[in-house]
XYZ file of N, CA and C in Angstrom:
855
model
N 84.926 124.923 111.443
C 84.257 125.104 110.159
C 85.224 125.667 109.125
N 84.997 125.310 107.868
C 85.827 125.805 106.781
C 85.605 127.302 106.622
N 86.674 128.058 106.512
C 86.591 129.504 106.351
C 85.680 129.852 105.178
N 84.811 130.850 105.385
C 83.827 131.195 104.345
C 84.507 131.653 103.050
N 85.721 132.190 103.163
C 86.429 132.611 101.942
C 86.930 131.408 101.158
N 87.259 130.333 101.873
C 87.606 129.097 101.173
C 86.377 128.483 100.518
N 85.212 128.622 101.148
C 83.968 128.168 100.526
C 83.740 128.926 99.216
N 83.984 130.229 99.249
C 83.852 131.032 98.030
C 84.850 130.564 96.978
N 86.073 130.311 97.410
C 87.119 129.829 96.490
C 86.704 128.516 95.827
N 86.187 127.573 96.600
C 85.780 126.280 96.031
C 84.605 126.444 95.079
N 83.701 127.352 95.392
C 82.588 127.617 94.486
C 83.098 128.155 93.155
N 84.064 129.049 93.211
C 84.632 129.607 91.977
C 85.404 128.541 91.205
N 86.049 127.622 91.924
C 86.723 126.507 91.252
C 85.713 125.657 90.471
N 84.507 125.545 91.005
C 83.469 124.752 90.341
C 82.862 125.485 89.155
N 82.534 126.741 89.346
C 81.820 127.479 88.292
C 82.749 128.148 87.297
N 83.936 128.539 87.757
C 84.889 129.316 86.952
C 84.218 130.559 86.381
N 83.338 131.144 87.219
C 82.603 132.336 86.802
C 82.218 133.115 88.067
N 82.707 134.362 88.180
C 82.453 135.162 89.384
C 80.964 135.426 89.592
N 80.249 135.714 88.506
C 78.827 136.017 88.626
C 78.036 134.799 89.111
N 78.321 133.619 88.521
C 77.596 132.408 88.905
C 77.870 132.041 90.358
N 79.118 132.191 90.789
C 79.453 131.884 92.182
C 78.727 132.838 93.131
N 78.660 134.108 92.757
C 77.950 135.079 93.598
C 76.481 134.700 93.744
N 75.864 134.259 92.643
C 74.458 133.858 92.689
C 74.269 132.619 93.558
N 75.162 131.651 93.423
C 75.040 130.417 94.198
C 75.238 130.664 95.689
N 76.129 131.595 96.009
C 76.447 131.864 97.411
C 75.570 132.955 98.021
N 74.737 133.577 97.182
C 73.839 134.647 97.624
C 74.629 135.818 98.206
N 75.707 136.162 97.525
C 76.487 137.349 97.876
C 76.720 138.142 96.597
N 77.324 139.307 96.714
C 77.568 140.129 95.530
C 78.834 139.666 94.802
N 78.915 140.012 93.529
C 80.112 139.660 92.764
C 81.365 140.334 93.328
N 81.289 141.625 93.733
C 82.474 142.239 94.366
C 82.915 141.499 95.635
N 81.949 140.894 96.355
C 82.309 140.142 97.564
C 83.106 138.892 97.202
N 82.717 138.233 96.108
C 83.483 137.067 95.649
C 84.911 137.485 95.322
N 85.035 138.577 94.583
C 86.374 139.085 94.220
C 87.180 139.421 95.467
N 86.519 140.048 96.439
C 87.204 140.414 97.694
C 87.698 139.178 98.442
N 86.883 138.117 98.484
C 87.293 136.893 99.165
C 88.520 136.264 98.498
N 88.522 136.255 97.183
C 89.655 135.676 96.450
C 90.910 136.506 96.670
N 90.768 137.824 96.627
C 91.927 138.691 96.856
C 92.481 138.506 98.265
N 91.601 138.294 99.232
C 92.052 138.059 100.614
C 92.901 136.791 100.683
N 92.441 135.728 100.038
C 93.206 134.473 100.043
C 94.543 134.651 99.327
N 94.529 135.379 98.237
C 95.782 135.621 97.503
C 96.769 136.402 98.365
N 96.242 137.316 99.183
C 97.112 138.082 100.077
C 97.653 137.193 101.203
N 96.772 136.375 101.797
C 97.177 135.497 102.899
C 98.238 134.492 102.438
N 98.025 133.889 101.260
C 98.929 132.836 100.787
C 100.002 133.358 99.844
N 99.970 134.656 99.576
C 100.996 135.309 98.752
C 101.160 134.608 97.388
N 100.053 134.460 96.699
C 100.097 133.819 95.378
C 98.890 134.247 94.562
N 98.969 134.073 93.269
C 97.860 134.344 92.362
C 97.061 133.063 92.199
N 95.733 133.143 92.346
C 94.899 131.951 92.286
C 94.187 131.779 90.948
N 93.783 132.886 90.343
C 93.085 132.826 89.064
C 93.659 133.876 88.118
N 93.606 133.570 86.846
C 94.032 134.524 85.833
C 93.221 134.300 84.560
N 93.166 135.321 83.739
C 92.419 135.213 82.490
C 93.356 134.876 81.342
N 92.899 133.974 80.496
C 93.646 133.588 79.306
C 92.663 133.566 78.139
N 92.843 134.487 77.197
C 91.908 134.633 76.067
C 90.478 134.810 76.584
N 90.334 135.631 77.614
C 89.048 135.999 78.202
C 88.387 134.846 78.960
N 89.123 133.753 79.168
C 88.601 132.630 79.934
C 89.345 132.540 81.264
N 88.590 132.374 82.357
C 89.193 132.273 83.678
C 89.901 130.930 83.828
N 91.130 130.969 84.312
C 91.930 129.752 84.489
C 92.450 129.677 85.924
N 92.561 128.444 86.435
C 93.183 128.230 87.740
C 94.703 128.236 87.573
N 95.387 128.877 88.487
C 96.842 128.799 88.497
C 97.278 127.504 89.186
N 98.553 127.219 89.129
C 99.092 126.043 89.820
C 98.812 126.153 91.319
N 98.928 127.361 91.857
C 98.650 127.569 93.282
C 97.198 127.265 93.612
N 96.297 127.627 92.726
C 94.874 127.353 92.943
C 94.607 125.858 92.978
N 95.272 125.117 92.104
C 95.075 123.665 92.071
C 95.529 123.027 93.378
N 96.639 123.533 93.933
C 97.145 123.007 95.202
C 96.187 123.360 96.337
N 95.748 124.611 96.377
C 94.828 125.043 97.439
C 93.495 124.308 97.326
N 93.006 124.100 96.114
C 91.736 123.404 95.921
C 91.793 121.999 96.503
N 92.892 121.296 96.239
C 93.034 119.937 96.746
C 92.946 119.901 98.267
N 93.680 120.808 98.932
C 93.681 120.811 100.391
C 92.352 121.296 100.960
N 91.740 122.285 100.311
C 90.469 122.811 100.805
C 89.364 121.763 100.690
N 89.356 121.008 99.602
C 88.330 119.965 99.443
C 88.557 118.833 100.453
N 89.804 118.538 100.732
C 90.093 117.520 101.744
C 89.620 117.980 103.117
N 89.861 119.241 103.443
C 89.383 119.802 104.708
C 87.861 119.745 104.782
N 87.216 120.013 103.662
C 85.759 119.967 103.584
C 85.253 118.551 103.854
N 85.947 117.573 103.287
C 85.565 116.170 103.487
C 85.794 115.746 104.935
N 86.903 116.178 105.535
C 87.174 115.868 106.942
C 86.077 116.449 107.836
N 85.665 117.668 107.525
C 84.634 118.312 108.335
C 83.305 117.565 108.234
N 82.950 117.167 107.006
C 81.700 116.425 106.821
C 81.723 115.111 107.594
N 82.889 114.432 107.595
C 83.032 113.188 108.346
C 82.910 113.447 109.842
N 83.510 114.543 110.309
C 83.445 114.882 111.729
C 81.999 115.144 112.155
N 81.264 115.903 111.345
C 79.871 116.221 111.667
C 79.037 114.944 111.733
N 79.293 114.045 110.780
C 78.556 112.780 110.764
C 78.822 111.979 112.035
N 80.086 111.961 112.483
C 80.426 111.246 113.708
C 79.803 111.909 114.938
N 79.862 113.238 114.993
C 79.306 113.961 116.136
C 77.808 113.746 116.257
N 77.138 113.729 115.130
C 75.682 113.595 115.134
C 75.230 112.147 115.033
N 76.207 111.249 114.774
C 75.917 109.820 114.655
C 74.789 109.563 113.646
N 74.893 110.242 112.506
C 73.848 110.138 111.490
C 74.112 108.968 110.548
N 73.044 108.438 109.970
C 73.156 107.355 109.002
C 73.621 107.901 107.649
N 74.227 107.031 106.846
C 74.699 107.411 105.518
C 73.578 107.164 104.516
N 73.097 108.237 103.914
C 71.992 108.109 102.961
C 72.327 108.672 101.576
N 73.485 109.288 101.430
C 73.827 109.932 100.154
C 75.259 109.564 99.777
N 75.430 108.914 98.641
C 76.757 108.498 98.201
C 77.035 108.977 96.774
N 78.274 109.393 96.541
C 78.775 109.669 95.200
C 79.943 108.725 94.963
N 79.791 107.798 94.022
C 80.807 106.764 93.824
C 81.157 106.634 92.352
N 82.283 105.989 92.093
C 82.734 105.764 90.726
C 83.084 104.305 90.506
N 83.156 103.921 89.244
C 83.551 102.560 88.877
C 84.169 102.588 87.493
N 85.166 101.736 87.273
C 85.714 101.602 85.934
C 84.750 100.806 85.067
N 84.993 100.793 83.763
C 83.991 100.357 82.794
C 83.496 98.929 83.017
N 84.412 97.971 83.137
C 83.992 96.579 83.327
C 83.148 96.433 84.586
N 83.623 97.041 85.675
C 82.921 96.948 86.951
C 81.567 97.637 86.868
N 81.548 98.798 86.209
C 80.308 99.543 86.090
C 79.257 98.797 85.287
N 79.709 98.019 84.298
C 78.766 97.335 83.418
C 78.284 95.997 83.974
N 79.100 95.323 84.785
C 78.714 93.957 85.122
C 78.775 93.601 86.606
N 79.215 94.520 87.467
C 79.354 94.153 88.882
C 78.584 95.072 89.811
N 78.789 96.369 89.664
C 78.337 97.287 90.712
C 76.835 97.526 90.697
N 76.192 97.189 89.584
C 74.768 97.474 89.440
C 73.898 96.884 90.525
N 74.150 95.639 90.903
C 73.283 94.991 91.901
C 73.413 95.640 93.273
N 74.621 96.163 93.567
C 74.804 96.822 94.855
C 74.115 98.187 94.865
N 74.186 98.880 93.726
C 73.475 100.147 93.616
C 71.978 99.948 93.732
N 71.480 98.886 93.112
C 70.053 98.581 93.174
C 69.612 98.340 94.619
N 70.435 97.599 95.348
C 70.095 97.327 96.742
C 70.125 98.602 97.579
N 71.108 99.463 97.314
C 71.251 100.700 98.080
C 70.061 101.626 97.861
N 69.653 101.807 96.590
C 68.568 102.754 96.324
C 67.186 102.143 96.550
N 67.133 100.838 96.863
C 65.840 100.245 97.213
C 65.316 100.834 98.526
N 66.241 101.397 99.322
C 65.844 102.175 100.502
C 65.506 103.588 100.021
N 64.267 103.991 100.154
C 63.811 105.258 99.597
C 64.475 106.472 100.245
N 65.135 106.299 101.359
C 65.847 107.414 101.997
C 67.205 107.659 101.348
N 67.703 106.681 100.587
C 69.051 106.781 100.034
C 69.069 107.462 98.672
N 70.161 108.190 98.412
C 70.402 108.819 97.114
C 71.788 108.401 96.632
N 71.911 108.199 95.327
C 73.163 107.669 94.775
C 73.525 108.387 93.486
N 74.796 108.772 93.379
C 75.373 109.245 92.122
C 76.474 108.268 91.741
N 76.375 107.672 90.547
C 77.345 106.685 90.081
C 77.940 107.144 88.760
N 79.270 107.229 88.719
C 79.979 107.635 87.513
C 80.850 106.486 87.025
N 80.679 106.081 85.771
C 81.523 105.062 85.152
C 82.532 105.769 84.266
N 83.826 105.612 84.564
C 84.860 106.334 83.826
C 86.175 105.574 83.953
N 87.244 106.129 83.361
C 88.545 105.469 83.448
C 89.202 105.726 84.799
N 90.173 104.900 85.135
C 90.812 104.961 86.452
C 91.417 106.328 86.734
N 92.110 106.898 85.754
C 92.792 108.174 85.961
C 91.815 109.272 86.368
N 90.683 109.352 85.671
C 89.712 110.400 85.991
C 89.066 110.153 87.351
N 88.774 108.909 87.658
C 88.160 108.592 88.943
C 89.089 108.971 90.097
N 90.382 108.697 89.948
C 91.332 109.051 91.006
C 91.437 110.563 91.172
N 91.343 111.300 90.057
C 91.350 112.768 90.139
C 90.135 113.270 90.919
N 88.981 112.669 90.683
C 87.772 113.061 91.398
C 87.873 112.709 92.883
N 88.511 111.581 93.192
C 88.745 111.234 94.596
C 89.668 112.265 95.234
N 90.732 112.638 94.539
C 91.656 113.658 95.049
C 90.925 114.956 95.381
N 89.940 115.296 94.549
C 89.199 116.544 94.729
C 87.955 116.381 95.600
N 87.845 115.200 96.242
C 86.720 114.914 97.146
C 85.375 115.025 96.443
N 85.343 114.698 95.161
C 84.090 114.688 94.418
C 83.429 113.313 94.469
N 84.185 112.288 94.884
C 83.656 110.937 95.043
C 83.959 110.441 96.453
N 83.011 109.711 97.036
C 83.267 109.090 98.338
C 84.249 107.940 98.201
N 84.141 107.191 97.106
C 85.071 106.108 96.811
C 84.817 105.644 95.384
N 85.726 104.837 94.875
C 85.556 104.261 93.542
C 86.005 102.809 93.577
N 85.324 101.969 92.809
C 85.707 100.566 92.660
C 86.416 100.449 91.328
N 87.727 100.166 91.383
C 88.519 100.186 90.157
C 89.286 98.881 89.972
N 89.615 98.616 88.719
C 90.450 97.480 88.369
C 91.867 97.992 88.113
N 92.843 97.176 88.390
C 94.199 97.536 87.999
C 94.964 98.346 89.022
N 95.956 99.101 88.519
C 96.971 99.708 89.371
C 96.588 101.102 89.860
N 97.040 101.434 91.069
C 96.939 102.769 91.642
C 98.005 102.852 92.734
N 98.258 104.045 93.217
C 99.296 104.263 94.228
C 98.765 103.869 95.603
N 99.160 102.697 96.083
C 98.641 102.192 97.355
C 99.238 102.912 98.557
N 100.267 103.711 98.351
C 100.805 104.513 99.452
C 100.028 105.822 99.618
N 99.348 106.234 98.559
C 98.636 107.515 98.569
C 97.193 107.370 99.036
N 96.548 106.261 98.650
C 95.113 106.099 98.902
C 94.849 104.990 99.916
N 93.704 105.095 100.578
C 93.190 103.962 101.310
C 92.522 103.021 100.319
N 92.489 101.736 100.640
C 91.858 100.796 99.715
C 91.401 99.550 100.472
N 90.379 98.902 99.899
C 89.853 97.643 100.434
C 89.657 96.703 99.260
N 90.185 95.498 99.375
C 90.048 94.516 98.310
C 88.593 94.062 98.196
N 88.056 94.135 96.993
C 86.712 93.623 96.725
C 86.778 92.185 96.221
N 87.640 91.938 95.232
C 87.781 90.578 94.704
C 89.029 90.484 93.846
N 89.455 89.260 93.584
C 90.512 88.980 92.608
C 89.859 88.256 91.443
N 89.937 88.877 90.263
C 89.188 88.391 89.115
C 90.109 87.785 88.055
N 89.868 86.526 87.666
C 90.614 85.923 86.551
C 90.295 86.639 85.244
N 91.286 86.735 84.390
C 91.158 87.345 83.062
C 91.309 86.217 82.053
N 90.263 85.968 81.273
C 90.211 84.763 80.446
C 89.839 85.100 79.004
N 90.110 84.133 78.120
C 89.661 84.253 76.745
C 88.205 83.839 76.630
N 87.498 84.438 75.670
C 86.117 84.042 75.395
C 85.959 83.748 73.905
N 85.018 82.857 73.601
C 84.755 82.478 72.220
C 83.314 82.009 72.101
N 82.866 81.732 70.884
C 81.506 81.234 70.697
C 81.433 79.765 71.110
N 80.208 79.289 71.312
C 80.015 77.891 71.699
C 80.484 76.933 70.620
N 80.532 77.397 69.360
C 80.949 76.545 68.240
C 82.450 76.607 67.961
N 83.156 77.445 68.705
C 84.588 77.641 68.423
C 85.395 76.479 69.019
N 86.451 76.046 68.333
C 87.271 74.932 68.851
C 88.008 75.250 70.153
N 88.084 76.532 70.531
C 88.745 76.903 71.780
C 87.836 76.717 72.996
N 86.557 76.493 72.808
C 85.594 76.504 73.910
C 85.994 75.551 75.024
N 86.165 76.124 76.241
C 86.483 75.363 77.458
C 87.777 74.566 77.335
N 88.765 75.148 76.669
C 90.060 74.481 76.462
C 91.215 75.342 76.948
N 92.352 74.711 77.075
C 93.628 75.399 77.226
C 94.302 75.352 75.860
N 94.715 76.500 75.320
C 95.232 76.549 73.950
C 96.690 77.005 73.952
N 97.393 76.650 72.908
C 98.801 77.051 72.783
C 98.874 78.473 72.229
N 100.019 79.101 72.420
C 100.223 80.442 71.886
C 100.131 80.442 70.367
N 100.649 79.400 69.742
C 100.577 79.298 68.283
C 99.146 79.253 67.790
N 98.298 78.474 68.463
C 96.879 78.402 68.095
C 96.211 79.757 68.270
N 96.554 80.425 69.346
C 95.930 81.712 69.654
C 96.187 82.732 68.550
N 97.429 82.801 68.087
C 97.800 83.831 67.116
C 97.206 83.593 65.731
N 96.622 82.432 65.514
C 95.963 82.146 64.236
C 94.529 82.669 64.201
N 94.114 83.322 65.276
C 92.727 83.766 65.395
C 92.567 85.257 65.079
N 91.306 85.655 64.859
C 90.934 87.075 64.819
C 90.675 87.528 66.250
N 91.427 88.524 66.709
C 91.269 89.027 68.065
C 90.424 90.294 68.036
N 89.407 90.339 68.875
C 88.573 91.537 69.011
C 88.876 92.141 70.375
N 89.411 93.350 70.397
C 89.836 93.938 71.674
C 89.385 95.380 71.785
N 89.490 95.900 72.997
C 89.127 97.279 73.273
C 90.162 98.227 72.687
N 89.867 99.531 72.767
C 90.741 100.554 72.222
C 92.019 100.689 73.044
N 93.042 101.277 72.454
C 94.300 101.508 73.165
C 94.056 102.391 74.383
N 94.695 102.035 75.476
C 94.537 102.782 76.722
C 93.477 102.213 77.646
N 92.643 101.303 77.148
C 91.637 100.687 78.010
C 92.307 99.663 78.921
N 91.688 99.419 80.073
C 92.295 98.525 81.052
C 92.445 97.107 80.549
N 91.391 96.570 79.918
C 91.458 95.178 79.473
C 92.466 94.995 78.341
N 92.591 95.975 77.479
C 93.597 95.874 76.403
C 95.008 95.906 76.991
N 95.222 96.769 77.991
C 96.541 96.840 78.625
C 96.936 95.500 79.235
N 95.976 94.819 79.867
C 96.270 93.514 80.469
C 96.707 92.527 79.393
N 95.955 92.484 78.291
C 96.287 91.568 77.205
C 97.641 91.901 76.603
N 97.879 93.181 76.346
C 99.149 93.578 75.723
C 100.335 93.247 76.631
N 100.193 93.478 77.921
C 101.285 93.186 78.848
C 101.583 91.686 78.918
N 100.531 90.859 78.884
C 100.750 89.410 78.902
C 101.418 88.959 77.604
N 101.022 89.543 76.477
C 101.652 89.196 75.202
C 103.123 89.603 75.183
N 103.425 90.744 75.794
C 104.828 91.178 75.883
C 105.632 90.155 76.678
N 105.053 89.651 77.772
C 105.725 88.611 78.560
C 106.028 87.373 77.712
N 105.167 87.140 76.709
C 105.323 85.972 75.837
C 106.060 86.313 74.542
N 106.661 87.524 74.501
C 107.391 88.003 73.325
C 106.517 88.081 72.073
N 105.273 88.466 72.278
C 104.334 88.617 71.170
C 103.605 89.950 71.297
N 102.723 90.249 70.348
C 101.923 91.470 70.399
C 100.618 91.242 69.654
N 99.688 92.177 69.814
C 98.403 92.073 69.133
C 98.585 92.062 67.619
N 99.593 92.743 67.136
C 99.835 92.794 65.681
C 100.205 91.436 65.102
N 100.562 90.464 65.941
C 100.948 89.143 65.454
C 99.758 88.187 65.301
N 98.555 88.642 65.698
C 97.373 87.835 65.432
C 97.081 87.829 63.930
N 96.347 86.826 63.498
C 95.958 86.743 62.083
C 95.239 88.018 61.659
N 94.379 88.525 62.530
C 93.650 89.765 62.267
C 93.225 90.362 63.604
N 93.217 91.696 63.686
C 92.777 92.343 64.921
C 91.672 93.346 64.618
N 90.663 93.346 65.492
C 89.522 94.250 65.388
C 89.459 95.064 66.676
N 89.321 96.382 66.575
C 89.284 97.249 67.753
C 87.889 97.847 67.908
N 87.263 97.617 69.069
C 85.911 98.112 69.345
C 85.871 98.602 70.789
N 85.297 99.777 71.030
C 85.301 100.331 72.391
C 84.028 100.036 73.168
N 83.216 99.088 72.695
C 81.980 98.725 73.377
C 81.995 97.245 73.743
N 81.874 96.965 75.045
C 81.837 95.568 75.477
C 80.652 94.828 74.874
N 79.498 95.478 74.798
C 78.303 94.795 74.298
C 78.479 94.359 72.849
N 79.115 95.193 72.035
C 79.357 94.827 70.638
C 80.399 93.719 70.557
N 81.448 93.808 71.358
C 82.472 92.758 71.371
C 81.840 91.415 71.716
N 81.027 91.395 72.756
C 80.378 90.146 73.172
C 79.465 89.607 72.077
N 78.754 90.489 71.390
C 77.861 90.071 70.307
C 78.657 89.449 69.157
N 79.770 90.065 68.789
C 80.595 89.544 67.691
C 81.236 88.210 68.058
N 81.681 88.095 69.307
C 82.259 86.816 69.756
C 81.190 85.732 69.739
N 80.006 86.063 70.210
C 78.893 85.099 70.226
C 78.571 84.603 68.807
N 78.753 85.484 67.817
C 78.479 85.135 66.419
C 79.695 84.522 65.724
N 80.726 84.206 66.511
C 81.928 83.530 66.018
C 82.698 84.356 64.984
N 82.720 85.676 65.199
C 83.471 86.554 64.314
C 84.893 86.786 64.828
N 85.202 86.245 65.992
C 86.534 86.384 66.563
C 86.511 85.970 68.018
N 87.667 86.049 68.660
C 87.797 85.764 70.088
C 88.137 87.059 70.810
N 88.029 87.051 72.120
C 88.410 88.227 72.888
C 88.854 87.788 74.275
N 89.241 88.764 75.107
C 89.639 88.503 76.492
C 88.902 89.463 77.409
N 88.314 88.922 78.473
C 87.555 89.720 79.433
C 87.743 89.124 80.821
N 87.240 89.832 81.814
C 87.204 89.247 83.156
C 86.200 88.108 83.183
N 86.515 87.078 83.946
C 85.686 85.879 83.984
C 84.248 86.192 84.398
N 84.066 87.172 85.290
C 82.723 87.509 85.744
C 81.852 87.973 84.585
N 82.445 88.698 83.624
C 81.693 89.152 82.459
C 81.388 87.987 81.523
N 82.336 87.062 81.388
C 82.100 85.877 80.558
C 80.942 85.058 81.102
N 80.901 84.888 82.423
C 79.825 84.109 83.042
C 78.476 84.783 82.847
N 78.441 86.105 83.031
C 77.184 86.817 82.860
C 76.693 86.745 81.413
N 77.625 86.618 80.465
C 77.280 86.597 79.047
C 77.062 85.184 78.522
N 77.260 84.188 79.404
C 77.096 82.775 79.019
C 77.964 82.400 77.813
N 79.191 82.902 77.815
C 80.132 82.573 76.752
C 81.184 81.596 77.267
N 81.549 80.606 76.449
C 82.619 79.683 76.844
C 83.941 80.425 77.017
N 84.791 79.906 77.878
C 86.094 80.518 78.110
C 87.213 79.583 77.692
N 88.402 80.152 77.569
C 89.602 79.356 77.329
C 90.782 80.063 77.985
N 91.861 79.352 78.190
C 93.076 79.918 78.763
C 94.256 79.633 77.857
N 95.314 80.425 78.023
C 96.544 80.202 77.268
C 97.427 79.267 78.072
N 97.920 78.248 77.443
C 98.717 77.225 78.125
C 99.900 77.853 78.876
N 100.021 77.490 80.126
C 101.157 77.943 80.930
C 101.025 79.338 81.487
N 99.853 79.965 81.340
C 99.679 81.327 81.862
C 98.442 81.405 82.740
N 98.498 82.319 83.699
C 97.358 82.613 84.550
C 97.327 84.113 84.784
N 96.212 84.749 84.437
C 96.094 86.196 84.566
C 95.000 86.507 85.581
N 95.337 87.316 86.568
C 94.376 87.680 87.606
C 94.639 89.109 88.048
N 93.575 89.891 88.219
C 93.731 91.277 88.640
C 92.848 91.561 89.847
N 93.273 92.541 90.635
C 92.489 92.955 91.797
C 91.442 93.992 91.418
N 90.267 93.876 92.042
C 89.270 94.936 92.052
C 89.295 95.514 93.464
N 89.548 96.815 93.582
C 89.675 97.449 94.887
C 88.759 98.662 95.026
N 88.217 98.843 96.233
C 87.617 100.117 96.588
C 88.765 101.064 96.938
N 88.767 102.242 96.342
C 89.840 103.212 96.547
C 89.229 104.514 97.062
N 89.907 105.155 98.026
C 89.334 106.336 98.677
C 90.440 107.128 99.368
N 90.121 108.354 99.754
C 91.042 109.139 100.556
C 91.077 108.582 101.976
N 92.236 108.638 102.583
C 92.388 108.125 103.936
C 91.747 109.055 104.967
N 91.270 108.457 106.038
C 90.850 109.176 107.252
C 89.633 110.076 107.089
N 88.743 109.765 106.142
C 87.518 110.562 106.031
C 86.272 109.671 106.130
N 86.443 108.474 106.681
C 85.295 107.634 106.960
C 84.729 106.873 105.788
N 85.500 106.711 104.725
C 84.989 106.029 103.538
C 84.737 104.545 103.782
N 85.472 103.950 104.699
C 85.292 102.517 104.968
C 83.848 102.214 105.390
N 83.300 103.057 106.243
C 81.919 102.857 106.698
C 80.943 103.027 105.535
N 81.223 103.981 104.654
C 80.361 104.206 103.494
C 80.391 103.002 102.552
N 81.579 102.432 102.361
C 81.701 101.254 101.503
C 80.910 100.095 102.084
N 81.060 99.870 103.384
C 80.351 98.779 104.035
C 78.845 98.973 103.948
N 78.415 100.201 104.080
C 76.988 100.494 103.976
C 76.473 100.226 102.574
N 77.313 100.489 101.568
C 76.912 100.303 100.183
C 76.930 98.817 99.787
N 77.972 98.121 100.203
C 78.191 96.762 99.715
C 77.525 95.701 100.600
N 77.208 96.053 101.831
C 76.551 95.099 102.719
C 77.497 94.020 103.204
N 77.060 92.783 103.176
C 77.829 91.659 103.725
C 78.744 91.012 102.715
N 78.815 91.543 101.488
C 79.556 90.878 100.427
C 81.038 91.216 100.381
N 81.462 92.199 101.176
C 82.862 92.597 101.142
C 83.728 91.546 101.803
N 84.846 91.188 101.107
C 85.738 90.160 101.628
C 86.558 90.705 102.785
């Protein structure tokens, strides 16, 4: 079992308040302080400090938190194996495109069993990986790049990245030249978003950039982008699965093919593979 003082430490990492942690753990505030001081003595480091009257984690605390949460996850997996219990509670994450157009049907199927409980967070890849590191998520379904040496992962699908336009647009269901493309109004996501990065990287390969389009519009909402494209106010680029769900015609750039992986990502050796299979059913490749 995880040492009770480490349990106190993790509670304080969550609340960042000695009084709140004492209430949650049903112990006194001096006991919380005593547990933290014991850990600081054992590991010979400072774990928390005050900055402008606000409690802050030290670098040592961040390192200890990571390992303590991993130990906590290992223990939970061990207990599940020992008791051979079914998986009924999942905390998972998904990046924006996946969260909006893919993962919903699997979540619906999972919670259709009244014994199951689900927490789903839609966020960017960087934040989701941080939550996985801290054992706050059982797994996340993400698009794009991550450190495959650090995490366990299972391929969900390989998704084509295509252009979309209105049914009345001359690009509909065509292969277009780069010159034709740059004469258009491009509607794209904000800087730093996954889909924009894919487009920008492909344009760099072609010695071009978004600034070379006739006009560029930046919108951080897929639903608004799809609505504007449908009304022939511009073109955009999305994963093919989203284009199909939106019933929008697609087009490709002549001589190019863009495809990205969607992967389940998780910490190694804590039984996440079984949780993924339980969530996704028979659809996993």
